[in-house]
Coordinates of C-alpha atoms and ligand atoms in Angstrom, one line a residue:
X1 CA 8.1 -16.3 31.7
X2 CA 9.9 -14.8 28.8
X3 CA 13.0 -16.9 29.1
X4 CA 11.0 -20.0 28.5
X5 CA 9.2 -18.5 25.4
X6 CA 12.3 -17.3 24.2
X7 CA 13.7 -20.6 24.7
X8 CA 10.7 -22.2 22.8
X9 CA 11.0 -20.1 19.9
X10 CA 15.0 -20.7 19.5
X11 CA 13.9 -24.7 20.0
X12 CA 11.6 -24.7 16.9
X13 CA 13.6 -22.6 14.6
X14 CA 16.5 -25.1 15.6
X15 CA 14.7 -27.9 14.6
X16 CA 13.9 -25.9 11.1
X17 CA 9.8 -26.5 12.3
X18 CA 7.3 -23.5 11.8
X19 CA 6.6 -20.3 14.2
X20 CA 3.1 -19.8 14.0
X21 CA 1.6 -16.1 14.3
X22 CA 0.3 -16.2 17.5
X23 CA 3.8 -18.0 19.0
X24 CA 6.1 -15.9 20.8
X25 CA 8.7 -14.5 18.9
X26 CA 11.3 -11.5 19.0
X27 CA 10.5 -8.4 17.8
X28 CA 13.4 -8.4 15.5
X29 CA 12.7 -12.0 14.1
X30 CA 8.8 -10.5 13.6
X31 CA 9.6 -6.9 11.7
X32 CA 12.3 -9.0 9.6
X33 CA 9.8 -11.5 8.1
X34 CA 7.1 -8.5 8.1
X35 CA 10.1 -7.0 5.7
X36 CA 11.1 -9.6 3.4
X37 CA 7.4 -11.2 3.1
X38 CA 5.9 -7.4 2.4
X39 CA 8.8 -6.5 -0.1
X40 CA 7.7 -10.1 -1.6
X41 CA 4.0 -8.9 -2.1
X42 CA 4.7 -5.8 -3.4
X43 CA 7.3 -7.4 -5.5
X44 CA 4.4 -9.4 -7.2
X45 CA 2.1 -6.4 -7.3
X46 CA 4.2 -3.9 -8.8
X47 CA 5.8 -7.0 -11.2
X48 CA 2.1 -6.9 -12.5
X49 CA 2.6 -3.5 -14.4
X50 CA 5.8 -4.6 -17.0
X51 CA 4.3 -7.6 -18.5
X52 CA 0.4 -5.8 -18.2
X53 CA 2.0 -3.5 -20.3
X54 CA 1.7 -6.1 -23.3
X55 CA -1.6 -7.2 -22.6
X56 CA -3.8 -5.4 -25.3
X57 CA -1.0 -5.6 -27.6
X58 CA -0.5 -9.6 -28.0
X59 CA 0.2 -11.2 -30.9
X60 CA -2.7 -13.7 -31.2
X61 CA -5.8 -14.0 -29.1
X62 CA -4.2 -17.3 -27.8
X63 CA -1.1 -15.4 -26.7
X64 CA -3.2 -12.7 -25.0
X65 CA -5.2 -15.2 -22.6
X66 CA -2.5 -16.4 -22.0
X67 CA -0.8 -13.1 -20.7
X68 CA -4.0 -12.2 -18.9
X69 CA -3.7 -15.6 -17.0
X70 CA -0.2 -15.2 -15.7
X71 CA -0.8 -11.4 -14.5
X72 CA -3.2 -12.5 -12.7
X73 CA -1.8 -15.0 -10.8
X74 CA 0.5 -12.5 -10.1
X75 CA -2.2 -10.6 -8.4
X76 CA -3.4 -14.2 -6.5
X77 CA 0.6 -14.1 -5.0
X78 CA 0.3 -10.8 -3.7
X79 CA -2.6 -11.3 -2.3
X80 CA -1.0 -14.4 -0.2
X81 CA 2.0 -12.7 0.7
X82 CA -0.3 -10.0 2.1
X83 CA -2.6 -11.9 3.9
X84 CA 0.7 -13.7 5.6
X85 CA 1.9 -10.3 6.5
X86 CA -1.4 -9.2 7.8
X87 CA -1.1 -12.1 10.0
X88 CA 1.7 -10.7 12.0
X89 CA -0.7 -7.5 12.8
X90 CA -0.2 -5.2 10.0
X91 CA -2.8 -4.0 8.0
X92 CA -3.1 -4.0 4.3
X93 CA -3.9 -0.6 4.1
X94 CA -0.7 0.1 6.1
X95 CA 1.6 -1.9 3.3
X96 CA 0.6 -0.3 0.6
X97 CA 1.0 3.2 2.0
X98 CA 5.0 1.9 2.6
X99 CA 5.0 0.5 -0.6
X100 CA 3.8 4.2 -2.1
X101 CA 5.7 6.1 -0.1
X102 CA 8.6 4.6 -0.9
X103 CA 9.6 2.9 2.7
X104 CA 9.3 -0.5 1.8
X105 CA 10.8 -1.6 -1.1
X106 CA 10.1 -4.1 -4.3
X107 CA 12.0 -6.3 -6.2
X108 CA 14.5 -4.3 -8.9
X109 CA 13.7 -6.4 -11.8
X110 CA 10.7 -4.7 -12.2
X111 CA 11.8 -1.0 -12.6
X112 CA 13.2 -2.4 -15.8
X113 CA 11.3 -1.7 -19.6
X114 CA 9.5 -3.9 -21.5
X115 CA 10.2 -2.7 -25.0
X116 CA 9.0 -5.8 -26.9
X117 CA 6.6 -8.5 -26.2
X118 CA 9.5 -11.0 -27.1
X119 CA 10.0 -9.4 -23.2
X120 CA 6.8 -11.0 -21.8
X121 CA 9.1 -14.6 -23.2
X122 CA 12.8 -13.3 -21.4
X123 CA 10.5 -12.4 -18.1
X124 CA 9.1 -15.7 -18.0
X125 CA 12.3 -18.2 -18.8
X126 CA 14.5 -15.8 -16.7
X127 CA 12.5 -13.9 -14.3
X128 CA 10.1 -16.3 -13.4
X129 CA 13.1 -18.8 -13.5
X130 CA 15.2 -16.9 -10.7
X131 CA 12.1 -16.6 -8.6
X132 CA 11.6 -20.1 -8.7
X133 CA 15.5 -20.9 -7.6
X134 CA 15.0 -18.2 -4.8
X135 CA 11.0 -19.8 -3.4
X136 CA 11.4 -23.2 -3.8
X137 CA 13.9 -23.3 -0.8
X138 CA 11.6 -20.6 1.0
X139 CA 8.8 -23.0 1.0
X140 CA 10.6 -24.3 4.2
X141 CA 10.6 -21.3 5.5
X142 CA 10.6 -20.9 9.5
X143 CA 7.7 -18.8 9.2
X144 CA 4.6 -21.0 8.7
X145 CA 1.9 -18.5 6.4
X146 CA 4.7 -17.6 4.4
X147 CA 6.1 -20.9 3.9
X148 CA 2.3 -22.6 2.9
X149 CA 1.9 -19.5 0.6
X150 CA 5.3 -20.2 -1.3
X151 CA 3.9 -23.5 -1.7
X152 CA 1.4 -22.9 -3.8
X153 CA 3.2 -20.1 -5.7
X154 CA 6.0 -22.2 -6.5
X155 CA 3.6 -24.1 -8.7
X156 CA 1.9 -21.5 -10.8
X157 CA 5.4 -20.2 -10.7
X158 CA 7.1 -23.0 -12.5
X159 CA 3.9 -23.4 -15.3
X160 CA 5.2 -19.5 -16.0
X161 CA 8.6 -20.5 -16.4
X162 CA 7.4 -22.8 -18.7
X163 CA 5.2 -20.2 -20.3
X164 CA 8.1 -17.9 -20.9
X165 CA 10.2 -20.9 -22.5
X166 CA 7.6 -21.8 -24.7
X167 CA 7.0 -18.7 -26.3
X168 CA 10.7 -18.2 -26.9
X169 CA 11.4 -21.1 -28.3
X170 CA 8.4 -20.5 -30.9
X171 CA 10.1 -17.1 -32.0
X172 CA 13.8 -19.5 -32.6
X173 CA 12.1 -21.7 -34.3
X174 CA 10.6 -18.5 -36.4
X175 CA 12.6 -16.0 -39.1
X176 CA 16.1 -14.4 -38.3
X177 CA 14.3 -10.9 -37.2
X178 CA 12.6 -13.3 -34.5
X179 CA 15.7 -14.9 -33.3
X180 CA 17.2 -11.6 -33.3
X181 CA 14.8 -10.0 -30.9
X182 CA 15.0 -12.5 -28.5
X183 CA 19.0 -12.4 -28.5
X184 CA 18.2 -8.5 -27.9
X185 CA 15.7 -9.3 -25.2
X186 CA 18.1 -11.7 -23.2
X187 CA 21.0 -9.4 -23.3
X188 CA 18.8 -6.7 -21.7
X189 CA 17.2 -9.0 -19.1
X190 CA 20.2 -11.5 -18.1
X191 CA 22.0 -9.1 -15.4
X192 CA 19.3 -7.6 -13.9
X193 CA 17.6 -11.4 -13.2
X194 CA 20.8 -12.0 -11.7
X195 CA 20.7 -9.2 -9.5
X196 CA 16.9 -10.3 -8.1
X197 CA 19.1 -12.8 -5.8
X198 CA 20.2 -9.5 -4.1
X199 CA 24.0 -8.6 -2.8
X200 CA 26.9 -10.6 -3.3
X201 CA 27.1 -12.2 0.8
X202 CA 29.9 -10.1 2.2
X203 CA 27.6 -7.2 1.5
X204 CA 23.9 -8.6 2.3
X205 CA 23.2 -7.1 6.0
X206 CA 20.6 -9.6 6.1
X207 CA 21.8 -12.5 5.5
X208 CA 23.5 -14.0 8.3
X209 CA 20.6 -13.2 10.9
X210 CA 18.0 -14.6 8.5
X211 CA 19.4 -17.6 8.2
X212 CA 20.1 -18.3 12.0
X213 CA 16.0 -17.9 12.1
X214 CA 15.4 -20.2 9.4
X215 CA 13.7 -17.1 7.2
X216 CA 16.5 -17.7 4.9
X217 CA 17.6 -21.1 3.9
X218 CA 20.4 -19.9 1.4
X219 CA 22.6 -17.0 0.9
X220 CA 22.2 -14.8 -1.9
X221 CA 25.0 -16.0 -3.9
X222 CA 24.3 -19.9 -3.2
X223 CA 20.8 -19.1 -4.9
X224 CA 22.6 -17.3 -7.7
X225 CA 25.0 -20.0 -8.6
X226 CA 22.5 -22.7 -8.4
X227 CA 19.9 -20.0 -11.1
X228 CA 23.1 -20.2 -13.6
X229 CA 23.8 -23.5 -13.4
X230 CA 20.5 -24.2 -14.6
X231 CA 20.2 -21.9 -17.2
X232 CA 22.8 -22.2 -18.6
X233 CA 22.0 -25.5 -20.6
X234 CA 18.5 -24.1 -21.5
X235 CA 20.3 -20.8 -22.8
X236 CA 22.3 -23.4 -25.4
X237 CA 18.9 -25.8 -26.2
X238 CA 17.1 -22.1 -26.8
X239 CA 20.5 -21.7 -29.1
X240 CA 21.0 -17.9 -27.3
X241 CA 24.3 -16.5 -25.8
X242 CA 23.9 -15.1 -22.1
X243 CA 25.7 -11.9 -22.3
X244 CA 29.0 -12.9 -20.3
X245 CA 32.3 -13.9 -21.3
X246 CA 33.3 -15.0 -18.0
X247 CA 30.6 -17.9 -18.0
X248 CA 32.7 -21.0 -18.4
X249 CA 32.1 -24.8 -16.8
X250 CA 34.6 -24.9 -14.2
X251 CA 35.2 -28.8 -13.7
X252 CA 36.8 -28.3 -10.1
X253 CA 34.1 -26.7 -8.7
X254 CA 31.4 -28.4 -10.4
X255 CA 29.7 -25.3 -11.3
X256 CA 29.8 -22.7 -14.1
X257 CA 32.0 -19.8 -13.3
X258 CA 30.5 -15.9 -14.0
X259 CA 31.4 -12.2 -14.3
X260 CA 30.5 -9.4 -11.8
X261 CA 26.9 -7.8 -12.0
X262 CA 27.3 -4.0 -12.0
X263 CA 26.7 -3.5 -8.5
X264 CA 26.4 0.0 -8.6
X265 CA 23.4 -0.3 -11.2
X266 CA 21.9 -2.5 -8.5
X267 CA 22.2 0.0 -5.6
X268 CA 21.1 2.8 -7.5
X269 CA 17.7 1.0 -8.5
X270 CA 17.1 0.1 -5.4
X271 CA 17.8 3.3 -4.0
X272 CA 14.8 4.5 -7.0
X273 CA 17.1 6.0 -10.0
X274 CA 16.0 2.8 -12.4
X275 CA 14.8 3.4 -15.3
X276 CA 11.2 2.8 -14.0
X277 CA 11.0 3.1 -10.7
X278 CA 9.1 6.8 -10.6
X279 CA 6.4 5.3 -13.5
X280 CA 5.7 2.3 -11.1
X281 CA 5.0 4.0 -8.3
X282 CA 2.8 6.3 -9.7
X283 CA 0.9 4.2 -11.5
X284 CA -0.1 2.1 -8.6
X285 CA -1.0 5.3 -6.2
X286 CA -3.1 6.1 -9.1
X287 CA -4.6 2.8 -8.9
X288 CA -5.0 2.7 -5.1
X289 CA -6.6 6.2 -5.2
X290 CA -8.8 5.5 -8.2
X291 CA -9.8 2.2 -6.4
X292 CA -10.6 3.9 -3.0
X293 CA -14.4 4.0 -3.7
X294 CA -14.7 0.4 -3.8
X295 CA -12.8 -0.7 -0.4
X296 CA -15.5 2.6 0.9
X297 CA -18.2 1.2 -0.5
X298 CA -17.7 -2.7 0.5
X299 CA -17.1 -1.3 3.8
X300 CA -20.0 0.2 4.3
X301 CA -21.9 -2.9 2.9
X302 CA -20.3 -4.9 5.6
X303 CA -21.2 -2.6 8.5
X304 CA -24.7 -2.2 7.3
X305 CA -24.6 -5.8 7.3
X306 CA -23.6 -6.2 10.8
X307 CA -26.3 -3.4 12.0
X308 CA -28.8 -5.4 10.5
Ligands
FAQ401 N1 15.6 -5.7 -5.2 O1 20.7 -8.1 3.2 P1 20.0 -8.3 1.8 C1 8.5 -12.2 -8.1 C2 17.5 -5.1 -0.5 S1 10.1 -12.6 -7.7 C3 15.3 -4.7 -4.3 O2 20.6 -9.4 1.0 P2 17.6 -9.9 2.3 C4 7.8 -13.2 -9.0 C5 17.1 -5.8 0.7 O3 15.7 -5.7 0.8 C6 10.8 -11.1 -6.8 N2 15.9 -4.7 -3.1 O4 18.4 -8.5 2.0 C7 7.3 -12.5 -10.3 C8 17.8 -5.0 1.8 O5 17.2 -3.8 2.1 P3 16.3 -3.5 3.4 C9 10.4 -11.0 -5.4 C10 16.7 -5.7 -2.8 O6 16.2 -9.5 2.5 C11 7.9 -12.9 -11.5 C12 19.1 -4.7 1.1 O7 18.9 -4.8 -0.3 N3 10.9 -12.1 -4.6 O8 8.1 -11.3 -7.7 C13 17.0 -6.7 -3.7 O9 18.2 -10.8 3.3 C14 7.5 -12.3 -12.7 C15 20.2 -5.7 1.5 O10 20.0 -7.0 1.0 C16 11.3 -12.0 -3.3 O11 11.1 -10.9 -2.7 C17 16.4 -6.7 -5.0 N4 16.7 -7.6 -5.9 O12 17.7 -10.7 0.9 C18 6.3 -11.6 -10.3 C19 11.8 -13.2 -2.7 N5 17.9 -7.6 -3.1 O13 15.0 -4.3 3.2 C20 5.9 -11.0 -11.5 C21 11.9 -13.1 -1.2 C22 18.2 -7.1 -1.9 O14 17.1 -4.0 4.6 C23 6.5 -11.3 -12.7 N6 12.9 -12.3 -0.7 N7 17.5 -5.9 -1.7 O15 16.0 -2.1 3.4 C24 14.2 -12.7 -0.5 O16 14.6 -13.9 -0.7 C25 15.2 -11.7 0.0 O17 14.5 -10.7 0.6 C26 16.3 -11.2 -1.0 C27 17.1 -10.1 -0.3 C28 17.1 -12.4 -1.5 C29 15.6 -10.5 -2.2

């Protein structure tokens, strides 16, 4: 009866083990993940377009293959993250309609410019870096697809961290005008990579519940605090100042204290006034619309095939 399945479910997620797609869950518990791991593939989808944007315009042929590379891994992610989504009976189709319409959202780093390719560098050290500090964790997720998937995406992830460091470090160790534009880059890329860890915890809605289910392992600020504390002493070996004052060691609490994101930025690019948001979303309905023909036509290759 439904009392012993409910009791089944609450048994596995309190011994932090996986709930598999076809094990009971509630209804809550299955549109939450269905959220967070759809607002993850889009996130990867849509995070294709600011770094693409740099593609044809590489420095060096070496530089280029490498950019191709990374985007499209990024594609390979979203494709996981959807196929664990599909899993819990949605369709694809269905995502990326709420993705173009606007009802499900995507992370708000990526309604943000890239105005040099010294941004493909900050996306990578910082970008790539808070998404690491946010999926490792989520690779023990209480969801099983999504948890396997994070897996293997925490890997590529961390070679495009290293990626992103790499190229930086090549443009310190280059002229003053170099150095400069990565100083420029970092400035305009630290707060918005801290706001990718979402709310501060007394105003995350989610949090609390997600955590109880074992979607969430950490709060938002724990993950924040422990992305600073790392970067902070790869900001100094790069030899470039994060753009906050308040950013001091604080011995007592054994971690590095830091200023206030502008919250209200936050909430009004996720709400869809960031700088970007209108030019993403257009440009991937055009893509899903210009790409229509092909999902038609393999379609009607595979019912031919069936007929046969
Ligand atoms: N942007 O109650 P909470 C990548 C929304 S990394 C937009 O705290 P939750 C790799 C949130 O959805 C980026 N919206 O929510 C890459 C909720 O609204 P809702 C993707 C945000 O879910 C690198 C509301 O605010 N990574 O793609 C954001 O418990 C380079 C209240 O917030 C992931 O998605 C935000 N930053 O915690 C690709 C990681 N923050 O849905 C290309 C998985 C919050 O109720 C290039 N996701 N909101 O209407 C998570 O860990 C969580 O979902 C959080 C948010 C931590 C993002």
């Amino acid at each position: 009866d439904d009392l012993g399945l409910e009791e089944r479910f609450e048994r596995i997620v309190a011994r932090r083990d996986r709930i598999e797609p076809r094990d009971w869950m509630p209804e809550a518990y299955r549109k939450t993940v269905i959220r967070q791991v759809a607002q993850h593939a889009h996130s990867e989808i849509i995070g294709m377009q600011p770094e693409g944007n740099w593609i044809g315009r590489a420095p060096s042929l070496r530089r280029k293959a490498i950019l191709l590379a990374k985007v499209q891994d990024e594609a390979g992610h979203g494709l996981y993250l959807y196929s664990a989504t599909e899993t819990l009976g949605v369709s694809r189709d269905e995502l990326t309609e709420n993705l173009i319409s606007g009802r499900q959202k995507y992370s708000s780093i990526f309604n943000y410019p890239t105005l040099s390719y010294t941004d493909v560098g900050t996306i990578g050290w910082l970008v790539d870096g808070a998404a690491i500090c946010n999926q490792v964790p989520l690779c023990r997720t209480s969801f099983g697809p999504y948890g396997r998937a994070m897996i293997r995406i925490c890997k590529e992830e961390s070679f495009h961290q290293r990626q992103g460091y790499e190229l930086l470090m090549t443009m310190m160790r280059g002229t003053d005008a170099q150095r400069e534009m990565v100083q420029e880059s970092v400035n305009r890329f630290w707060w918005p990579a801290l706001m990718m860890f979402g709310p501060p915890d007394d105003s995350s809605p989610n949090t609390a519940q997600s955590m109880a289910w074992g979607i969430k392992t950490h709060t938002n600020d724990e993950l924040r605090q422990k992305f600073v504390d790392m970067t902070v002493p790869q900001a100094d070996a790069l030899g470039v100042t994060l753009p906050d004052p308040d950013l001091v060691w604080n011995e007592e609490r054994g971690h590095y204290d830091l200023g206030t994101p502008d919250w209200d930025e936050f909430w009004s690019v996720v709400g869809g006034n960031g700088p970007c948001n209108t030019q993403r979303i257009e440009h991937r309905r055009r893509a899903w619309e210009d790409g229509a023909w092909v999902r038609e036509a393999a379609m009607a290759y595979a019912e031919k095939e069936q007929t046969a």
